[in-house]
């Protein structure tokens, strides 16, 4: 492959979040975290393909559990969200009734917090 100034990989299209109940997960991510639906259509006889938009971001979240990935439900998510103001995000999550695992932690690089979705999956939010 010849060298160019453009990387072969240009971004992350979506991140899949395994879930037990797509309707419950959809309500959580849209009503409590403010994401919007980009796609919601039947995928097979068991699941829908649900893509959610994060306001101002190109990457989408997909509420879908691939066959054989059921054990990932309720685990620590191998991804990290970012926020311009982690303290304000903390308060928004608390006010929305999201299970937040303590107030933001401060470090030399910035602030961060952890929260859980209805399936018990733990997510990280950090400052940019």
Coordinates of N, CA and C in Angstrom, one line a residue:
X1 N 0.9 -1.2 0.0 CA 0.0 0.0 0.0 C 0.9 1.2 0.0
X2 N 0.7 2.1 -0.9 CA 1.6 3.3 -1.0 C 1.3 4.2 0.2
X3 N 2.3 5.0 0.6 CA 2.1 5.9 1.7 C 1.3 7.1 1.3
X4 N 0.4 7.5 2.1 CA -0.4 8.7 1.8 C -0.5 9.5 3.2
X5 N -1.0 10.7 3.1 CA -1.2 11.4 4.3 C -2.5 11.1 5.0
X6 N -3.3 10.3 4.4 CA -4.6 9.9 4.9 C -4.5 8.5 5.5
X7 N -4.9 8.3 6.7 CA -4.9 7.0 7.3 C -5.9 6.1 6.6
X8 N -5.7 4.8 6.6 CA -6.6 3.8 6.0 C -7.9 3.8 6.8
X9 N -7.8 3.9 8.1 CA -8.9 3.9 9.0 C -9.3 5.3 9.3
X10 N -10.5 5.7 9.2 CA -10.9 7.1 9.3 C -11.7 7.4 10.5
X11 N -12.1 6.4 11.3 CA -12.9 6.7 12.5 C -13.6 5.4 12.9
X12 N -14.4 5.6 14.0 CA -15.2 4.5 14.5 C -16.6 4.7 14.0
X13 N -17.2 3.7 13.3 CA -18.5 3.9 12.8 C -19.6 3.7 13.9
X14 N -19.4 2.6 14.6 CA -20.3 2.4 15.8 C -19.7 1.5 16.8
X15 N -20.2 1.5 18.0 CA -19.8 0.6 19.1 C -21.0 -0.1 19.5
X16 N -21.0 -1.4 19.6 CA -22.1 -2.2 20.0 C -22.2 -2.4 21.5
X17 N -23.4 -2.2 22.0 CA -23.6 -2.4 23.4 C -24.6 -3.6 23.6
X18 N -24.0 -4.7 24.0 CA -24.9 -5.9 24.2 C -26.0 -5.6 25.3
X19 N -27.2 -6.0 25.0 CA -28.3 -5.8 26.0 C -29.3 -6.9 26.0
X20 N -29.9 -7.1 27.1 CA -30.9 -8.2 27.3 C -32.3 -7.7 26.7
X21 N -32.6 -6.4 26.9 CA -33.9 -5.9 26.5 C -33.7 -4.6 25.7
X22 N -33.9 -4.7 24.4 CA -33.6 -3.6 23.5 C -34.5 -2.4 23.8
X23 N -35.8 -2.7 24.2 CA -36.7 -1.5 24.5 C -36.3 -0.8 25.7
X24 N -35.9 -1.5 26.8 CA -35.4 -0.9 28.0 C -34.1 -0.1 27.8
X25 N -33.2 -0.7 27.0 CA -32.0 0.0 26.7 C -32.2 1.2 25.8
X26 N -33.1 1.1 24.9 CA -33.4 2.3 24.0 C -34.0 3.4 24.9
X27 N -34.9 3.1 25.8 CA -35.4 4.2 26.7 C -34.3 4.8 27.5
X28 N -33.4 4.0 28.1 CA -32.3 4.5 28.9 C -31.5 5.5 28.1
X29 N -31.0 5.0 27.0 CA -30.0 5.8 26.2 C -30.6 7.1 25.6
X30 N -31.9 7.1 25.3 CA -32.6 8.2 24.7 C -33.1 9.2 25.8
X31 N -33.8 8.6 26.7 CA -34.5 9.4 27.8 C -33.5 9.9 28.8
X32 N -32.6 9.1 29.2 CA -31.7 9.5 30.3 C -30.4 10.1 29.9
X33 N -29.9 9.7 28.7 CA -28.6 10.3 28.2 C -28.7 11.2 27.0
X34 N -29.9 11.3 26.4 CA -30.1 12.3 25.4 C -29.7 11.9 24.0
X35 N -29.4 10.6 23.7 CA -29.1 10.2 22.4 C -30.3 10.1 21.5
X36 N -30.2 10.1 20.2 CA -31.3 10.1 19.3 C -31.2 8.9 18.4
X37 N -32.4 8.4 18.0 CA -32.4 7.2 17.1 C -32.1 7.6 15.7
X38 N -31.1 6.9 15.1 CA -30.7 7.0 13.7 C -31.4 5.9 12.9
X39 N -31.4 4.7 13.5 CA -32.0 3.5 12.8 C -32.7 2.7 13.8
X40 N -33.9 2.2 13.5 CA -34.5 1.2 14.4 C -35.4 0.3 13.4
X41 N -34.8 -0.8 13.1 CA -35.5 -1.7 12.1 C -35.3 -3.2 12.5
X42 N -36.2 -4.0 12.1 CA -36.0 -5.4 12.4 C -34.8 -6.0 11.8
X43 N -34.0 -6.8 12.5 CA -32.8 -7.4 12.0 C -33.1 -8.9 11.8
X44 N -33.6 -9.6 12.7 CA -34.0 -11.0 12.5 C -35.2 -11.3 13.4
X45 N -35.5 -12.5 13.7 CA -36.7 -12.8 14.4 C -36.6 -12.6 15.9
X46 N -35.3 -12.2 16.4 CA -35.1 -12.0 17.8 C -34.8 -10.5 18.1
X47 N -34.1 -9.8 17.2 CA -33.6 -8.4 17.5 C -33.9 -7.4 16.4
X48 N -33.8 -6.2 16.9 CA -33.9 -5.1 15.9 C -32.4 -4.5 15.8
X49 N -32.1 -3.8 14.7 CA -30.9 -3.1 14.6 C -31.2 -1.7 15.0
X50 N -30.7 -1.3 16.2 CA -30.9 0.1 16.7 C -29.6 0.8 16.8
X51 N -29.5 1.9 16.0 CA -28.3 2.8 16.0 C -28.8 4.1 16.6
X52 N -27.9 4.6 17.5 CA -28.2 5.8 18.2 C -27.1 6.8 17.9
X53 N -27.5 8.1 17.7 CA -26.6 9.2 17.5 C -26.3 9.9 18.8
X54 N -25.0 10.2 19.0 CA -24.5 11.0 20.1 C -24.5 12.4 19.5
X55 N -25.2 13.4 20.1 CA -25.2 14.7 19.6 C -23.8 15.3 19.4
X56 N -23.5 15.7 18.2 CA -22.2 16.3 17.9 C -21.1 15.3 17.6
X57 N -21.4 14.0 17.5 CA -20.4 13.0 17.3 C -20.7 12.2 16.0
X58 N -19.7 11.7 15.4 CA -19.8 10.8 14.2 C -20.1 9.3 14.6
X59 N -19.5 8.9 15.7 CA -19.6 7.5 16.2 C -21.0 7.3 16.7
X60 N -21.6 6.1 16.4 CA -22.9 5.8 16.9 C -22.8 4.6 17.8
X61 N -23.9 4.5 18.7 CA -24.0 3.3 19.5 C -25.0 2.4 18.9
X62 N -24.8 1.1 19.0 CA -25.7 0.1 18.5 C -26.2 -0.8 19.7
X63 N -27.5 -0.8 19.9 CA -28.0 -1.7 20.9 C -28.4 -3.0 20.3
X64 N -27.4 -3.9 20.4 CA -27.5 -5.2 19.7 C -26.5 -6.2 20.3
X65 N -27.0 -7.4 20.5 CA -26.1 -8.5 21.0 C -25.9 -9.5 19.9
X66 N -24.6 -9.6 19.5 CA -24.3 -10.6 18.5 C -24.4 -12.0 19.1
X67 N -24.7 -13.0 18.3 CA -24.8 -14.4 18.8 C -23.4 -14.7 19.4
X68 N -23.5 -15.3 20.6 CA -22.3 -15.7 21.3 C -21.7 -14.6 22.2
X69 N -22.3 -13.4 22.2 CA -21.7 -12.3 23.0 C -22.6 -12.0 24.2
X70 N -23.5 -12.9 24.5 CA -24.4 -12.7 25.7 C -23.7 -12.5 27.0
X71 N -22.5 -13.1 27.1 CA -21.7 -13.0 28.4 C -21.2 -11.6 28.6
X72 N -21.2 -10.8 27.5 CA -20.6 -9.4 27.7 C -21.7 -8.5 28.3
X73 N -22.9 -8.9 28.4 CA -24.0 -8.1 29.0 C -23.6 -7.9 30.5
X74 N -23.6 -6.7 30.9 CA -23.4 -6.4 32.4 C -21.9 -6.3 32.7
X75 N -21.0 -6.4 31.8 CA -19.6 -6.3 32.0 C -19.1 -4.8 31.9
X76 N -17.8 -4.6 32.2 CA -17.3 -3.2 32.0 C -17.1 -3.0 30.5
X77 N -17.7 -1.9 29.9 CA -17.6 -1.6 28.5 C -16.2 -1.2 28.1
X78 N -15.6 -1.8 27.1 CA -14.3 -1.5 26.6 C -14.2 -0.2 25.7
X79 N -14.8 0.9 26.3 CA -14.8 2.1 25.6 C -14.9 3.2 26.6
X80 N -14.7 4.5 26.2 CA -14.9 5.6 27.1 C -15.5 6.7 26.3
X81 N -16.5 7.3 27.0 CA -17.2 8.5 26.5 C -16.4 9.7 27.0
X82 N -16.5 10.9 26.4 CA -15.9 12.1 26.9 C -17.0 13.2 27.1
X83 N -16.7 14.1 27.9 CA -17.6 15.2 28.2 C -16.8 16.5 28.4
X84 N -17.4 17.6 27.9 CA -16.7 18.9 28.2 C -16.7 19.3 29.6
X85 N -17.7 18.8 30.4 CA -17.8 19.2 31.8 C -18.3 18.0 32.6
X86 N -17.3 17.2 33.1 CA -17.7 15.9 33.8 C -18.5 16.2 35.0
X87 N -18.3 17.3 35.7 CA -19.1 17.6 36.9 C -20.5 17.9 36.5
X88 N -20.8 18.6 35.5 CA -22.1 18.9 35.0 C -22.8 17.6 34.5
X89 N -22.0 16.8 33.8 CA -22.5 15.5 33.3 C -22.9 14.6 34.5
X90 N -22.1 14.6 35.5 CA -22.5 13.8 36.7 C -23.8 14.3 37.3
X91 N -24.0 15.6 37.4 CA -25.3 16.1 37.9 C -26.5 15.7 37.0
X92 N -26.3 15.8 35.7 CA -27.3 15.5 34.8 C -27.7 14.0 34.9
X93 N -26.7 13.1 35.0 CA -27.0 11.7 35.2 C -27.7 11.4 36.5
X94 N -27.3 12.0 37.6 CA -27.9 11.8 38.9 C -29.4 12.3 38.8
X95 N -29.6 13.5 38.2 CA -30.9 14.1 38.1 C -31.8 13.2 37.2
X96 N -31.2 12.5 36.2 CA -32.0 11.6 35.4 C -32.3 10.2 36.0
X97 N -31.7 10.0 37.2 CA -31.9 8.7 37.8 C -30.9 7.6 37.4
X98 N -29.8 8.0 36.7 CA -28.9 7.0 36.3 C -28.0 6.5 37.5
X99 N -27.7 5.2 37.5 CA -26.8 4.7 38.6 C -25.4 5.2 38.3
X100 N -24.9 6.1 39.1 CA -23.6 6.7 38.9 C -22.8 6.1 40.1
X101 N -21.6 5.7 39.9 CA -20.7 5.0 40.9 C -19.9 6.1 41.6
X102 N -20.5 7.0 42.3 CA -19.8 8.0 43.0 C -19.6 9.3 42.2
X103 N -19.2 10.3 42.9 CA -18.9 11.6 42.2 C -17.7 11.5 41.3
X104 N -17.5 12.5 40.4 CA -16.3 12.5 39.6 C -15.0 12.4 40.3
X105 N -14.1 11.7 39.8 CA -12.7 11.6 40.4 C -11.8 12.5 39.6
X106 N -11.0 13.3 40.3 CA -10.0 14.2 39.7 C -8.7 13.6 39.6
X107 N -8.0 13.9 38.5 CA -6.6 13.4 38.3 C -5.8 14.5 37.6
X108 N -4.5 14.3 37.4 CA -3.7 15.3 36.7 C -4.2 15.5 35.3
X109 N -4.7 14.4 34.6 CA -5.2 14.5 33.3 C -6.6 15.1 33.1
X110 N -7.4 15.1 34.2 CA -8.7 15.6 34.1 C -9.6 14.8 35.1
X111 N -10.9 14.8 34.8 CA -11.9 14.2 35.7 C -12.6 13.0 35.0
X112 N -13.2 12.1 35.8 CA -13.9 11.0 35.2 C -14.9 10.4 36.2
X113 N -15.8 9.7 35.6 CA -16.9 9.0 36.4 C -17.3 7.7 35.8
X114 N -17.9 6.9 36.5 CA -18.5 5.6 36.0 C -20.0 5.6 36.3
X115 N -20.7 5.0 35.3 CA -22.1 4.8 35.4 C -22.5 3.5 34.9
X116 N -23.7 3.0 35.2 CA -24.2 1.7 34.8 C -25.5 1.9 34.0
X117 N -25.7 1.0 33.0 CA -26.9 1.0 32.2 C -27.9 0.0 32.9
X118 N -29.1 -0.2 32.4 CA -30.0 -1.1 33.1 C -29.6 -2.5 33.1
X119 N -28.7 -3.0 32.3 CA -28.2 -4.3 32.3 C -27.0 -4.5 33.2
X120 N -26.6 -3.4 33.9 CA -25.4 -3.4 34.8 C -24.1 -3.2 34.1
X121 N -24.1 -2.9 32.8 CA -22.8 -2.7 32.1 C -22.3 -1.3 32.7
X122 N -21.0 -1.3 33.0 CA -20.3 -0.1 33.5 C -19.6 0.6 32.4
X123 N -19.9 2.0 32.3 CA -19.3 2.8 31.3 C -18.5 3.9 32.0
X124 N -17.5 4.4 31.3 CA -16.6 5.5 31.8 C -16.9 6.7 31.0
X125 N -16.9 7.9 31.7 CA -16.9 9.2 31.0 C -15.7 10.0 31.6
X126 N -14.9 10.5 30.7 CA -13.8 11.3 31.1 C -13.8 12.7 30.4
X127 N -13.0 13.6 31.0 CA -12.8 14.9 30.3 C -11.9 14.6 29.1
X128 N -12.0 15.5 28.2 CA -11.2 15.4 27.0 C -9.8 15.7 27.2

